[in-house]
Amino acid sequence: MTLTLTVSDEVRALAPGFTHVAVEAYGLTNGPTTEASSALLDDAARRLAARLDGRAPHEDPHMAAWREVYTAFGSKPSRTRNSAEALAKRALSDAGLPRVNVLVDVYNAISVAHLIPVGGEDLDLIQGGMRLVRATGDEDFVTVAGGEETVEHPDAGEVVWCDEAGVTCRRWNWRQGPRTRLTEETVSGLFLLESLAPMPVAEAEAAAAELAELLEKFSPGARITVHAPHSATA
Protein backbone atom coordinates (compact mmCIF):
# COMPACT_ATOMS: atom_id res chain seq x y z
CA MET A 1 0.00 0.00 0.00
CA THR A 2 1.45 3.33 -1.02
CA LEU A 3 -0.34 5.16 1.78
CA THR A 4 0.39 4.24 5.39
CA LEU A 5 -2.51 4.00 7.85
CA THR A 6 -1.63 4.07 11.53
CA VAL A 7 -3.92 3.58 14.53
CA SER A 8 -2.50 5.05 17.74
CA ASP A 9 -2.17 3.03 20.92
CA GLU A 10 -4.61 5.45 22.62
CA VAL A 11 -7.30 4.62 20.08
CA ARG A 12 -6.57 0.90 20.32
CA ALA A 13 -7.05 1.11 24.08
CA LEU A 14 -10.30 3.03 23.66
CA ALA A 15 -11.78 0.57 21.16
CA PRO A 16 -10.12 -2.86 21.31
CA GLY A 17 -12.79 -4.26 18.99
CA PHE A 18 -11.93 -1.85 16.16
CA THR A 19 -11.04 -3.16 12.69
CA HIS A 20 -10.51 -1.28 9.45
CA VAL A 21 -10.37 -2.57 5.90
CA ALA A 22 -8.82 -0.37 3.20
CA VAL A 23 -9.67 -0.47 -0.50
CA GLU A 24 -7.13 1.32 -2.70
CA ALA A 25 -8.15 2.26 -6.24
CA TYR A 26 -6.39 3.89 -9.19
CA GLY A 27 -7.68 4.79 -12.63
CA LEU A 28 -11.14 5.66 -11.34
CA THR A 29 -13.76 7.46 -13.40
CA ASN A 30 -16.06 9.79 -11.52
CA GLY A 31 -18.84 12.14 -12.50
CA PRO A 32 -22.34 13.28 -11.54
CA THR A 33 -24.81 10.76 -10.15
CA THR A 34 -26.15 8.41 -12.81
CA GLU A 35 -29.34 6.36 -12.98
CA ALA A 36 -27.25 3.32 -12.08
CA SER A 37 -25.60 4.87 -9.02
CA SER A 38 -28.94 6.28 -7.88
CA ALA A 39 -30.55 2.85 -8.24
CA LEU A 40 -27.72 1.45 -6.13
CA LEU A 41 -28.67 3.81 -3.30
CA ASP A 42 -32.34 2.85 -3.56
CA ASP A 43 -31.40 -0.83 -3.36
CA ALA A 44 -29.16 -0.16 -0.35
CA ALA A 45 -32.08 1.51 1.45
CA ARG A 46 -34.22 -1.57 0.80
CA ARG A 47 -31.47 -3.86 2.09
CA LEU A 48 -31.13 -1.71 5.20
CA ALA A 49 -34.87 -1.82 5.91
CA ALA A 50 -34.82 -5.61 5.64
CA ARG A 51 -31.76 -5.81 7.90
CA LEU A 52 -33.29 -3.63 10.61
CA ASP A 53 -36.73 -5.25 10.37
CA GLY A 54 -38.53 -2.36 12.03
CA ARG A 55 -35.78 -1.37 14.46
CA ALA A 56 -34.21 2.09 14.53
CA PRO A 57 -30.60 2.21 13.26
CA HIS A 58 -29.20 2.92 16.74
CA GLU A 59 -30.79 -0.32 18.01
CA ASP A 60 -28.54 -2.39 15.74
CA PRO A 61 -25.75 -3.95 17.86
CA HIS A 62 -23.00 -2.54 15.62
CA MET A 63 -24.42 0.99 15.80
CA ALA A 64 -24.87 0.60 19.57
CA ALA A 65 -21.16 -0.24 19.84
CA TRP A 66 -20.26 2.90 17.92
CA ARG A 67 -22.46 4.97 20.27
CA GLU A 68 -20.59 3.53 23.25
CA VAL A 69 -17.23 4.47 21.73
CA TYR A 70 -18.40 7.98 20.86
CA THR A 71 -19.53 8.42 24.44
CA ALA A 72 -16.15 7.12 25.65
CA PHE A 73 -14.23 9.90 23.91
CA GLY A 74 -16.67 12.60 24.97
CA SER A 75 -19.04 13.01 22.02
CA LYS A 76 -22.82 12.86 22.39
CA PRO A 77 -23.76 10.04 19.99
CA SER A 78 -27.34 11.26 19.57
CA ARG A 79 -26.03 14.62 18.33
CA THR A 80 -22.91 13.55 16.44
CA ARG A 81 -23.76 10.18 14.94
CA ASN A 82 -21.23 7.94 13.26
CA SER A 83 -21.47 8.20 9.49
CA ALA A 84 -23.28 4.88 9.01
CA GLU A 85 -26.02 5.70 11.51
CA ALA A 86 -26.48 9.18 10.04
CA LEU A 87 -26.79 7.77 6.52
CA ALA A 88 -29.13 5.03 7.71
CA LYS A 89 -31.47 7.58 9.27
CA ARG A 90 -31.54 9.50 5.99
CA ALA A 91 -32.12 6.32 4.00
CA LEU A 92 -35.21 5.51 6.08
CA SER A 93 -36.56 9.09 5.99
CA ASP A 94 -38.82 10.66 3.39
CA ALA A 95 -35.86 12.70 2.13
CA GLY A 96 -33.87 9.57 1.31
CA LEU A 97 -30.16 9.32 0.62
CA PRO A 98 -28.26 12.23 -0.92
CA ARG A 99 -26.95 11.91 -4.46
CA VAL A 100 -23.43 13.37 -4.58
CA ASN A 101 -21.35 11.82 -7.36
CA VAL A 102 -20.81 8.29 -8.62
CA LEU A 103 -17.95 7.35 -6.30
CA VAL A 104 -19.62 8.79 -3.20
CA ASP A 105 -22.90 7.14 -4.17
CA VAL A 106 -21.12 3.78 -4.44
CA TYR A 107 -19.46 3.91 -1.03
CA ASN A 108 -22.56 5.36 0.63
CA ALA A 109 -24.57 2.45 -0.76
CA ILE A 110 -22.15 -0.04 0.78
CA SER A 111 -22.27 1.82 4.10
CA VAL A 112 -26.06 1.71 4.21
CA ALA A 113 -26.50 -1.85 2.95
CA HIS A 114 -23.99 -3.25 5.44
CA LEU A 115 -24.53 -0.68 8.21
CA ILE A 116 -20.82 0.05 8.47
CA PRO A 117 -19.03 3.43 8.37
CA VAL A 118 -17.26 3.91 5.03
CA GLY A 119 -15.13 6.89 4.09
CA GLY A 120 -13.61 7.93 0.78
CA GLU A 121 -10.46 10.04 0.37
CA ASP A 122 -8.77 11.36 -2.76
CA LEU A 123 -5.32 9.77 -2.63
CA ASP A 124 -3.82 12.61 -4.65
CA LEU A 125 -4.92 15.14 -2.02
CA ILE A 126 -3.71 13.34 1.10
CA GLN A 127 -0.41 14.68 2.41
CA GLY A 128 1.84 12.03 3.95
CA GLY A 129 0.44 9.07 5.86
CA MET A 130 -2.91 8.96 7.63
CA ARG A 131 -3.21 8.46 11.37
CA LEU A 132 -6.14 7.73 13.66
CA VAL A 133 -5.35 9.50 16.94
CA ARG A 134 -6.87 11.18 19.95
CA ALA A 135 -6.60 14.90 19.31
CA THR A 136 -4.73 17.37 21.47
CA GLY A 137 -7.22 20.06 20.46
CA ASP A 138 -4.62 22.15 18.63
CA GLU A 139 -4.98 20.43 15.25
CA ASP A 140 -6.47 22.31 12.30
CA PHE A 141 -9.65 21.07 10.63
CA VAL A 142 -10.38 23.09 7.52
CA THR A 143 -14.08 23.08 6.68
CA VAL A 144 -16.71 25.30 5.09
CA ALA A 145 -19.34 27.22 7.04
CA GLY A 146 -21.79 29.63 5.44
CA GLY A 147 -19.99 29.27 2.13
CA GLU A 148 -16.69 30.43 3.61
CA GLU A 149 -13.62 28.36 4.41
CA THR A 150 -13.01 28.23 8.13
CA VAL A 151 -10.64 26.46 10.50
CA GLU A 152 -12.01 24.48 13.45
CA HIS A 153 -10.16 22.59 16.14
CA PRO A 154 -11.24 19.21 17.48
CA ASP A 155 -11.95 18.73 21.16
CA ALA A 156 -9.07 17.42 23.25
CA GLY A 157 -9.35 13.63 23.38
CA GLU A 158 -11.60 13.45 20.31
CA VAL A 159 -10.74 10.63 17.89
CA VAL A 160 -9.72 12.05 14.50
CA TRP A 161 -8.17 10.93 11.24
CA CYS A 162 -5.38 13.24 10.13
CA ASP A 163 -2.56 13.57 7.66
CA GLU A 164 0.47 15.85 7.73
CA ALA A 165 -1.65 18.89 6.78
CA GLY A 166 -4.23 18.47 9.54
CA VAL A 167 -7.46 16.68 10.43
CA THR A 168 -9.23 14.97 7.53
CA CYS A 169 -12.21 13.64 9.51
CA ARG A 170 -13.55 14.69 12.91
CA ARG A 171 -15.07 12.46 15.60
CA TRP A 172 -13.72 9.32 13.99
CA ASN A 173 -16.03 9.23 10.96
CA TRP A 174 -18.61 11.90 11.76
CA ARG A 175 -17.60 14.75 9.47
CA GLN A 176 -15.09 14.65 6.64
CA GLY A 177 -13.24 17.80 5.65
CA PRO A 178 -13.58 19.11 2.08
CA ARG A 179 -9.82 19.11 1.44
CA THR A 180 -9.51 15.38 0.69
CA ARG A 181 -13.04 14.44 -0.33
CA LEU A 182 -13.86 12.66 -3.59
CA THR A 183 -14.80 15.08 -6.37
CA GLU A 184 -15.77 14.56 -9.99
CA GLU A 185 -12.08 15.03 -10.86
CA THR A 186 -10.89 12.22 -8.55
CA VAL A 187 -8.97 9.41 -10.26
CA SER A 188 -7.31 7.74 -7.22
CA GLY A 189 -9.20 6.87 -4.07
CA LEU A 190 -8.81 5.31 -0.66
CA PHE A 191 -11.96 3.78 0.81
CA LEU A 192 -11.93 2.90 4.48
CA LEU A 193 -14.46 0.57 6.09
CA GLU A 194 -14.50 0.74 9.89
CA SER A 195 -16.09 -1.80 12.18
CA LEU A 196 -16.36 -2.55 15.88
CA ALA A 197 -17.16 -5.77 17.70
CA PRO A 198 -19.74 -7.34 17.56
CA MET A 199 -19.59 -7.03 13.74
CA PRO A 200 -17.61 -10.05 12.50
CA VAL A 201 -14.42 -9.13 10.64
CA ALA A 202 -15.64 -11.38 7.82
CA GLU A 203 -18.65 -9.11 7.34
CA ALA A 204 -16.42 -6.05 7.02
CA GLU A 205 -14.35 -7.98 4.48
CA ALA A 206 -17.50 -8.92 2.54
CA ALA A 207 -18.55 -5.27 2.42
CA ALA A 208 -15.08 -4.30 1.14
CA ALA A 209 -15.24 -7.00 -1.54
CA GLU A 210 -18.64 -5.75 -2.70
CA LEU A 211 -17.30 -2.19 -2.79
CA ALA A 212 -14.36 -3.32 -4.95
CA GLU A 213 -16.75 -5.06 -7.37
CA LEU A 214 -18.85 -1.92 -7.69
CA LEU A 215 -15.82 0.29 -8.24
CA GLU A 216 -14.75 -2.04 -11.06
CA LYS A 217 -18.27 -1.91 -12.52
CA PHE A 218 -18.42 1.88 -12.54
CA SER A 219 -14.73 2.35 -13.45
CA PRO A 220 -13.84 -0.52 -15.82
CA GLY A 221 -10.12 -1.12 -15.88
CA ALA A 222 -9.45 0.54 -12.52
CA ARG A 223 -6.65 -1.00 -10.47
CA ILE A 224 -8.23 -2.00 -7.18
CA THR A 225 -6.64 -3.61 -4.13
CA VAL A 226 -8.56 -4.81 -1.07
CA HIS A 227 -6.11 -4.88 1.81
CA ALA A 228 -6.23 -7.36 4.65
CA PRO A 229 -8.18 -6.16 7.69
CA HIS A 230 -6.28 -4.51 10.51
CA SER A 231 -7.72 -4.95 13.98
CA ALA A 232 -7.00 -3.00 17.13
CA THR A 233 -5.43 -6.05 18.68
CA ALA A 234 -3.19 -6.84 15.72
PDB file of C-alpha atoms in Angstrom:
ATOM      1  CA  MET A   1       0.000   0.000   0.000  1.00  0.00           C
ATOM      2  CA  THR A   2       1.455   3.326  -1.021  1.00  0.00           C
ATOM      3  CA  LEU A   3      -0.336   5.161   1.782  1.00  0.00           C
ATOM      4  CA  THR A   4       0.391   4.242   5.392  1.00  0.00           C
ATOM      5  CA  LEU A   5      -2.508   3.998   7.848  1.00  0.00           C
ATOM      6  CA  THR A   6      -1.633   4.071  11.530  1.00  0.00           C
ATOM      7  CA  VAL A   7      -3.918   3.579  14.529  1.00  0.00           C
ATOM      8  CA  SER A   8      -2.499   5.052  17.738  1.00  0.00           C
ATOM      9  CA  ASP A   9      -2.173   3.030  20.925  1.00  0.00           C
ATOM     10  CA  GLU A  10      -4.608   5.445  22.618  1.00  0.00           C
ATOM     11  CA  VAL A  11      -7.297   4.623  20.077  1.00  0.00           C
ATOM     12  CA  ARG A  12      -6.569   0.901  20.321  1.00  0.00           C
ATOM     13  CA  ALA A  13      -7.051   1.107  24.079  1.00  0.00           C
ATOM     14  CA  LEU A  14     -10.302   3.026  23.663  1.00  0.00           C
ATOM     15  CA  ALA A  15     -11.785   0.568  21.165  1.00  0.00           C
ATOM     16  CA  PRO A  16     -10.116  -2.858  21.311  1.00  0.00           C
ATOM     17  CA  GLY A  17     -12.791  -4.260  18.987  1.00  0.00           C
ATOM     18  CA  PHE A  18     -11.925  -1.846  16.156  1.00  0.00           C
ATOM     19  CA  THR A  19     -11.043  -3.163  12.689  1.00  0.00           C
ATOM     20  CA  HIS A  20     -10.506  -1.282   9.452  1.00  0.00           C
ATOM     21  CA  VAL A  21     -10.368  -2.571   5.900  1.00  0.00           C
ATOM     22  CA  ALA A  22      -8.820  -0.367   3.203  1.00  0.00           C
ATOM     23  CA  VAL A  23      -9.667  -0.473  -0.502  1.00  0.00           C
ATOM     24  CA  GLU A  24      -7.128   1.318  -2.696  1.00  0.00           C
ATOM     25  CA  ALA A  25      -8.151   2.258  -6.240  1.00  0.00           C
ATOM     26  CA  TYR A  26      -6.387   3.891  -9.187  1.00  0.00           C
ATOM     27  CA  GLY A  27      -7.684   4.786 -12.632  1.00  0.00           C
ATOM     28  CA  LEU A  28     -11.144   5.658 -11.343  1.00  0.00           C
ATOM     29  CA  THR A  29     -13.755   7.463 -13.399  1.00  0.00           C
ATOM     30  CA  ASN A  30     -16.064   9.794 -11.515  1.00  0.00           C
ATOM     31  CA  GLY A  31     -18.840  12.137 -12.500  1.00  0.00           C
ATOM     32  CA  PRO A  32     -22.343  13.283 -11.538  1.00  0.00           C
ATOM     33  CA  THR A  33     -24.810  10.763 -10.153  1.00  0.00           C
ATOM     34  CA  THR A  34     -26.153   8.413 -12.806  1.00  0.00           C
ATOM     35  CA  GLU A  35     -29.345   6.364 -12.978  1.00  0.00           C
ATOM     36  CA  ALA A  36     -27.251   3.321 -12.082  1.00  0.00           C
ATOM     37  CA  SER A  37     -25.598   4.870  -9.020  1.00  0.00           C
ATOM     38  CA  SER A  38     -28.944   6.279  -7.885  1.00  0.00           C
ATOM     39  CA  ALA A  39     -30.555   2.851  -8.237  1.00  0.00           C
ATOM     40  CA  LEU A  40     -27.715   1.448  -6.126  1.00  0.00           C
ATOM     41  CA  LEU A  41     -28.671   3.813  -3.295  1.00  0.00           C
ATOM     42  CA  ASP A  42     -32.340   2.848  -3.565  1.00  0.00           C
ATOM     43  CA  ASP A  43     -31.399  -0.830  -3.365  1.00  0.00           C
ATOM     44  CA  ALA A  44     -29.164  -0.164  -0.355  1.00  0.00           C
ATOM     45  CA  ALA A  45     -32.077   1.511   1.450  1.00  0.00           C
ATOM     46  CA  ARG A  46     -34.220  -1.569   0.797  1.00  0.00           C
ATOM     47  CA  ARG A  47     -31.469  -3.862   2.090  1.00  0.00           C
ATOM     48  CA  LEU A  48     -31.127  -1.708   5.203  1.00  0.00           C
ATOM     49  CA  ALA A  49     -34.869  -1.824   5.907  1.00  0.00           C
ATOM     50  CA  ALA A  50     -34.816  -5.610   5.636  1.00  0.00           C
ATOM     51  CA  ARG A  51     -31.759  -5.810   7.897  1.00  0.00           C
ATOM     52  CA  LEU A  52     -33.286  -3.633  10.610  1.00  0.00           C
ATOM     53  CA  ASP A  53     -36.734  -5.255  10.367  1.00  0.00           C
ATOM     54  CA  GLY A  54     -38.531  -2.358  12.027  1.00  0.00           C
ATOM     55  CA  ARG A  55     -35.776  -1.370  14.460  1.00  0.00           C
ATOM     56  CA  ALA A  56     -34.206   2.087  14.535  1.00  0.00           C
ATOM     57  CA  PRO A  57     -30.604   2.207  13.262  1.00  0.00           C
ATOM     58  CA  HIS A  58     -29.199   2.916  16.737  1.00  0.00           C
ATOM     59  CA  GLU A  59     -30.786  -0.316  18.009  1.00  0.00           C
ATOM     60  CA  ASP A  60     -28.540  -2.389  15.743  1.00  0.00           C
ATOM     61  CA  PRO A  61     -25.746  -3.952  17.865  1.00  0.00           C
ATOM     62  CA  HIS A  62     -23.003  -2.537  15.622  1.00  0.00           C
ATOM     63  CA  MET A  63     -24.425   0.987  15.801  1.00  0.00           C
ATOM     64  CA  ALA A  64     -24.873   0.605  19.567  1.00  0.00           C
ATOM     65  CA  ALA A  65     -21.164  -0.239  19.839  1.00  0.00           C
ATOM     66  CA  TRP A  66     -20.263   2.902  17.922  1.00  0.00           C
ATOM     67  CA  ARG A  67     -22.463   4.965  20.265  1.00  0.00           C
ATOM     68  CA  GLU A  68     -20.591   3.530  23.250  1.00  0.00           C
ATOM     69  CA  VAL A  69     -17.226   4.466  21.729  1.00  0.00           C
ATOM     70  CA  TYR A  70     -18.399   7.980  20.856  1.00  0.00           C
ATOM     71  CA  THR A  71     -19.526   8.422  24.444  1.00  0.00           C
ATOM     72  CA  ALA A  72     -16.150   7.120  25.650  1.00  0.00           C
ATOM     73  CA  PHE A  73     -14.232   9.901  23.905  1.00  0.00           C
ATOM     74  CA  GLY A  74     -16.670  12.604  24.965  1.00  0.00           C
ATOM     75  CA  SER A  75     -19.044  13.007  22.019  1.00  0.00           C
ATOM     76  CA  LYS A  76     -22.816  12.862  22.386  1.00  0.00           C
ATOM     77  CA  PRO A  77     -23.759  10.037  19.994  1.00  0.00           C
ATOM     78  CA  SER A  78     -27.341  11.258  19.571  1.00  0.00           C
ATOM     79  CA  ARG A  79     -26.029  14.616  18.335  1.00  0.00           C
ATOM     80  CA  THR A  80     -22.909  13.548  16.439  1.00  0.00           C
ATOM     81  CA  ARG A  81     -23.760  10.179  14.942  1.00  0.00           C
ATOM     82  CA  ASN A  82     -21.233   7.939  13.261  1.00  0.00           C
ATOM     83  CA  SER A  83     -21.467   8.198   9.488  1.00  0.00           C
ATOM     84  CA  ALA A  84     -23.278   4.883   9.009  1.00  0.00           C
ATOM     85  CA  GLU A  85     -26.017   5.702  11.508  1.00  0.00           C
ATOM     86  CA  ALA A  86     -26.477   9.176  10.043  1.00  0.00           C
ATOM     87  CA  LEU A  87     -26.793   7.767   6.520  1.00  0.00           C
ATOM     88  CA  ALA A  88     -29.133   5.032   7.708  1.00  0.00           C
ATOM     89  CA  LYS A  89     -31.470   7.584   9.266  1.00  0.00           C
ATOM     90  CA  ARG A  90     -31.541   9.500   5.988  1.00  0.00           C
ATOM     91  CA  ALA A  91     -32.120   6.317   4.001  1.00  0.00           C
ATOM     92  CA  LEU A  92     -35.208   5.513   6.076  1.00  0.00           C
ATOM     93  CA  SER A  93     -36.560   9.085   5.989  1.00  0.00           C
ATOM     94  CA  ASP A  94     -38.820  10.657   3.388  1.00  0.00           C
ATOM     95  CA  ALA A  95     -35.856  12.701   2.128  1.00  0.00           C
ATOM     96  CA  GLY A  96     -33.875   9.568   1.305  1.00  0.00           C
ATOM     97  CA  LEU A  97     -30.155   9.323   0.624  1.00  0.00           C
ATOM     98  CA  PRO A  98     -28.260  12.235  -0.925  1.00  0.00           C
ATOM     99  CA  ARG A  99     -26.952  11.910  -4.461  1.00  0.00           C
ATOM    100  CA  VAL A 100     -23.435  13.375  -4.580  1.00  0.00           C
ATOM    101  CA  ASN A 101     -21.345  11.822  -7.358  1.00  0.00           C
ATOM    102  CA  VAL A 102     -20.812   8.288  -8.619  1.00  0.00           C
ATOM    103  CA  LEU A 103     -17.945   7.345  -6.299  1.00  0.00           C
ATOM    104  CA  VAL A 104     -19.618   8.788  -3.203  1.00  0.00           C
ATOM    105  CA  ASP A 105     -22.903   7.136  -4.171  1.00  0.00           C
ATOM    106  CA  VAL A 106     -21.120   3.779  -4.435  1.00  0.00           C
ATOM    107  CA  TYR A 107     -19.456   3.906  -1.027  1.00  0.00           C
ATOM    108  CA  ASN A 108     -22.559   5.362   0.630  1.00  0.00           C
ATOM    109  CA  ALA A 109     -24.574   2.451  -0.757  1.00  0.00           C
ATOM    110  CA  ILE A 110     -22.146  -0.041   0.777  1.00  0.00           C
ATOM    111  CA  SER A 111     -22.271   1.819   4.103  1.00  0.00           C
ATOM    112  CA  VAL A 112     -26.060   1.712   4.206  1.00  0.00           C
ATOM    113  CA  ALA A 113     -26.501  -1.848   2.950  1.00  0.00           C
ATOM    114  CA  HIS A 114     -23.986  -3.253   5.439  1.00  0.00           C
ATOM    115  CA  LEU A 115     -24.531  -0.676   8.207  1.00  0.00           C
ATOM    116  CA  ILE A 116     -20.817   0.052   8.469  1.00  0.00           C
ATOM    117  CA  PRO A 117     -19.033   3.430   8.371  1.00  0.00           C
ATOM    118  CA  VAL A 118     -17.257   3.910   5.033  1.00  0.00           C
ATOM    119  CA  GLY A 119     -15.126   6.888   4.088  1.00  0.00           C
ATOM    120  CA  GLY A 120     -13.606   7.927   0.782  1.00  0.00           C
ATOM    121  CA  GLU A 121     -10.464  10.042   0.366  1.00  0.00           C
ATOM    122  CA  ASP A 122      -8.771  11.360  -2.762  1.00  0.00           C
ATOM    123  CA  LEU A 123      -5.320   9.771  -2.625  1.00  0.00           C
ATOM    124  CA  ASP A 124      -3.820  12.614  -4.649  1.00  0.00           C
ATOM    125  CA  LEU A 125      -4.924  15.145  -2.025  1.00  0.00           C
ATOM    126  CA  ILE A 126      -3.710  13.344   1.098  1.00  0.00           C
ATOM    127  CA  GLN A 127      -0.406  14.681   2.415  1.00  0.00           C
ATOM    128  CA  GLY A 128       1.836  12.033   3.954  1.00  0.00           C
ATOM    129  CA  GLY A 129       0.440   9.070   5.858  1.00  0.00           C
ATOM    130  CA  MET A 130      -2.912   8.957   7.635  1.00  0.00           C
ATOM    131  CA  ARG A 131      -3.207   8.460  11.372  1.00  0.00           C
ATOM    132  CA  LEU A 132      -6.141   7.727  13.662  1.00  0.00           C
ATOM    133  CA  VAL A 133      -5.354   9.496  16.935  1.00  0.00           C
ATOM    134  CA  ARG A 134      -6.870  11.177  19.953  1.00  0.00           C
ATOM    135  CA  ALA A 135      -6.603  14.903  19.307  1.00  0.00           C
ATOM    136  CA  THR A 136      -4.735  17.375  21.471  1.00  0.00           C
ATOM    137  CA  GLY A 137      -7.219  20.059  20.462  1.00  0.00           C
ATOM    138  CA  ASP A 138      -4.622  22.146  18.630  1.00  0.00           C
ATOM    139  CA  GLU A 139      -4.978  20.432  15.247  1.00  0.00           C
ATOM    140  CA  ASP A 140      -6.475  22.315  12.297  1.00  0.00           C
ATOM    141  CA  PHE A 141      -9.645  21.071  10.626  1.00  0.00           C
ATOM    142  CA  VAL A 142     -10.380  23.091   7.520  1.00  0.00           C
ATOM    143  CA  THR A 143     -14.080  23.082   6.676  1.00  0.00           C
ATOM    144  CA  VAL A 144     -16.708  25.304   5.090  1.00  0.00           C
ATOM    145  CA  ALA A 145     -19.344  27.217   7.038  1.00  0.00           C
ATOM    146  CA  GLY A 146     -21.786  29.630   5.444  1.00  0.00           C
ATOM    147  CA  GLY A 147     -19.992  29.272   2.132  1.00  0.00           C
ATOM    148  CA  GLU A 148     -16.695  30.434   3.614  1.00  0.00           C
ATOM    149  CA  GLU A 149     -13.620  28.359   4.413  1.00  0.00           C
ATOM    150  CA  THR A 150     -13.015  28.227   8.129  1.00  0.00           C
ATOM    151  CA  VAL A 151     -10.642  26.457  10.498  1.00  0.00           C
ATOM    152  CA  GLU A 152     -12.009  24.483  13.450  1.00  0.00           C
ATOM    153  CA  HIS A 153     -10.159  22.594  16.136  1.00  0.00           C
ATOM    154  CA  PRO A 154     -11.241  19.210  17.476  1.00  0.00           C
ATOM    155  CA  ASP A 155     -11.950  18.728  21.157  1.00  0.00           C
ATOM    156  CA  ALA A 156      -9.075  17.423  23.251  1.00  0.00           C
ATOM    157  CA  GLY A 157      -9.355  13.633  23.382  1.00  0.00           C
ATOM    158  CA  GLU A 158     -11.598  13.450  20.310  1.00  0.00           C
ATOM    159  CA  VAL A 159     -10.740  10.635  17.892  1.00  0.00           C
ATOM    160  CA  VAL A 160      -9.719  12.047  14.496  1.00  0.00           C
ATOM    161  CA  TRP A 161      -8.174  10.930  11.240  1.00  0.00           C
ATOM    162  CA  CYS A 162      -5.380  13.242  10.133  1.00  0.00           C
ATOM    163  CA  ASP A 163      -2.563  13.572   7.657  1.00  0.00           C
ATOM    164  CA  GLU A 164       0.469  15.854   7.733  1.00  0.00           C
ATOM    165  CA  ALA A 165      -1.648  18.889   6.779  1.00  0.00           C
ATOM    166  CA  GLY A 166      -4.233  18.471   9.542  1.00  0.00           C
ATOM    167  CA  VAL A 167      -7.456  16.680  10.429  1.00  0.00           C
ATOM    168  CA  THR A 168      -9.227  14.971   7.534  1.00  0.00           C
ATOM    169  CA  CYS A 169     -12.212  13.643   9.511  1.00  0.00           C
ATOM    170  CA  ARG A 170     -13.555  14.686  12.906  1.00  0.00           C
ATOM    171  CA  ARG A 171     -15.066  12.464  15.596  1.00  0.00           C
ATOM    172  CA  TRP A 172     -13.724   9.315  13.988  1.00  0.00           C
ATOM    173  CA  ASN A 173     -16.026   9.230  10.964  1.00  0.00           C
ATOM    174  CA  TRP A 174     -18.612  11.898  11.759  1.00  0.00           C
ATOM    175  CA  ARG A 175     -17.601  14.752   9.469  1.00  0.00           C
ATOM    176  CA  GLN A 176     -15.095  14.649   6.639  1.00  0.00           C
ATOM    177  CA  GLY A 177     -13.242  17.801   5.650  1.00  0.00           C
ATOM    178  CA  PRO A 178     -13.579  19.107   2.083  1.00  0.00           C
ATOM    179  CA  ARG A 179      -9.819  19.111   1.443  1.00  0.00           C
ATOM    180  CA  THR A 180      -9.511  15.375   0.692  1.00  0.00           C
ATOM    181  CA  ARG A 181     -13.039  14.444  -0.331  1.00  0.00           C
ATOM    182  CA  LEU A 182     -13.857  12.664  -3.590  1.00  0.00           C
ATOM    183  CA  THR A 183     -14.797  15.077  -6.370  1.00  0.00           C
ATOM    184  CA  GLU A 184     -15.769  14.561  -9.988  1.00  0.00           C
ATOM    185  CA  GLU A 185     -12.075  15.030 -10.856  1.00  0.00           C
ATOM    186  CA  THR A 186     -10.894  12.221  -8.548  1.00  0.00           C
ATOM    187  CA  VAL A 187      -8.974   9.408 -10.259  1.00  0.00           C
ATOM    188  CA  SER A 188      -7.315   7.738  -7.220  1.00  0.00           C
ATOM    189  CA  GLY A 189      -9.200   6.874  -4.068  1.00  0.00           C
ATOM    190  CA  LEU A 190      -8.814   5.305  -0.661  1.00  0.00           C
ATOM    191  CA  PHE A 191     -11.963   3.783   0.811  1.00  0.00           C
ATOM    192  CA  LEU A 192     -11.925   2.896   4.483  1.00  0.00           C
ATOM    193  CA  LEU A 193     -14.461   0.574   6.085  1.00  0.00           C
ATOM    194  CA  GLU A 194     -14.498   0.742   9.892  1.00  0.00           C
ATOM    195  CA  SER A 195     -16.094  -1.800  12.184  1.00  0.00           C
ATOM    196  CA  LEU A 196     -16.356  -2.552  15.879  1.00  0.00           C
ATOM    197  CA  ALA A 197     -17.157  -5.770  17.702  1.00  0.00           C
ATOM    198  CA  PRO A 198     -19.738  -7.343  17.557  1.00  0.00           C
ATOM    199  CA  MET A 199     -19.593  -7.032  13.737  1.00  0.00           C
ATOM    200  CA  PRO A 200     -17.608 -10.054  12.501  1.00  0.00           C
ATOM    201  CA  VAL A 201     -14.425  -9.128  10.641  1.00  0.00           C
ATOM    202  CA  ALA A 202     -15.642 -11.382   7.824  1.00  0.00           C
ATOM    203  CA  GLU A 203     -18.652  -9.110   7.341  1.00  0.00           C
ATOM    204  CA  ALA A 204     -16.423  -6.046   7.018  1.00  0.00           C
ATOM    205  CA  GLU A 205     -14.348  -7.976   4.477  1.00  0.00           C
ATOM    206  CA  ALA A 206     -17.497  -8.922   2.539  1.00  0.00           C
ATOM    207  CA  ALA A 207     -18.549  -5.266   2.418  1.00  0.00           C
ATOM    208  CA  ALA A 208     -15.081  -4.305   1.136  1.00  0.00           C
ATOM    209  CA  ALA A 209     -15.243  -7.001  -1.538  1.00  0.00           C
ATOM    210  CA  GLU A 210     -18.643  -5.751  -2.696  1.00  0.00           C
ATOM    211  CA  LEU A 211     -17.296  -2.194  -2.791  1.00  0.00           C
ATOM    212  CA  ALA A 212     -14.361  -3.320  -4.950  1.00  0.00           C
ATOM    213  CA  GLU A 213     -16.747  -5.065  -7.368  1.00  0.00           C
ATOM    214  CA  LEU A 214     -18.854  -1.920  -7.693  1.00  0.00           C
ATOM    215  CA  LEU A 215     -15.817   0.290  -8.238  1.00  0.00           C
ATOM    216  CA  GLU A 216     -14.753  -2.036 -11.058  1.00  0.00           C
ATOM    217  CA  LYS A 217     -18.270  -1.912 -12.516  1.00  0.00           C
ATOM    218  CA  PHE A 218     -18.420   1.884 -12.539  1.00  0.00           C
ATOM    219  CA  SER A 219     -14.733   2.353 -13.453  1.00  0.00           C
ATOM    220  CA  PRO A 220     -13.843  -0.517 -15.815  1.00  0.00           C
ATOM    221  CA  GLY A 221     -10.121  -1.117 -15.880  1.00  0.00           C
ATOM    222  CA  ALA A 222      -9.452   0.544 -12.518  1.00  0.00           C
ATOM    223  CA  ARG A 223      -6.645  -1.004 -10.467  1.00  0.00           C
ATOM    224  CA  ILE A 224      -8.225  -2.004  -7.179  1.00  0.00           C
ATOM    225  CA  THR A 225      -6.644  -3.614  -4.127  1.00  0.00           C
ATOM    226  CA  VAL A 226      -8.563  -4.808  -1.074  1.00  0.00           C
ATOM    227  CA  HIS A 227      -6.114  -4.878   1.810  1.00  0.00           C
ATOM    228  CA  ALA A 228      -6.227  -7.364   4.652  1.00  0.00           C
ATOM    229  CA  PRO A 229      -8.183  -6.156   7.694  1.00  0.00           C
ATOM    230  CA  HIS A 230      -6.279  -4.515  10.512  1.00  0.00           C
ATOM    231  CA  SER A 231      -7.724  -4.951  13.983  1.00  0.00           C
ATOM    232  CA  ALA A 232      -7.005  -3.005  17.135  1.00  0.00           C
ATOM    233  CA  THR A 233      -5.427  -6.049  18.685  1.00  0.00           C
ATOM    234  CA  ALA A 234      -3.189  -6.838  15.717  1.00  0.00           C
TER     235      ALA A 234
END
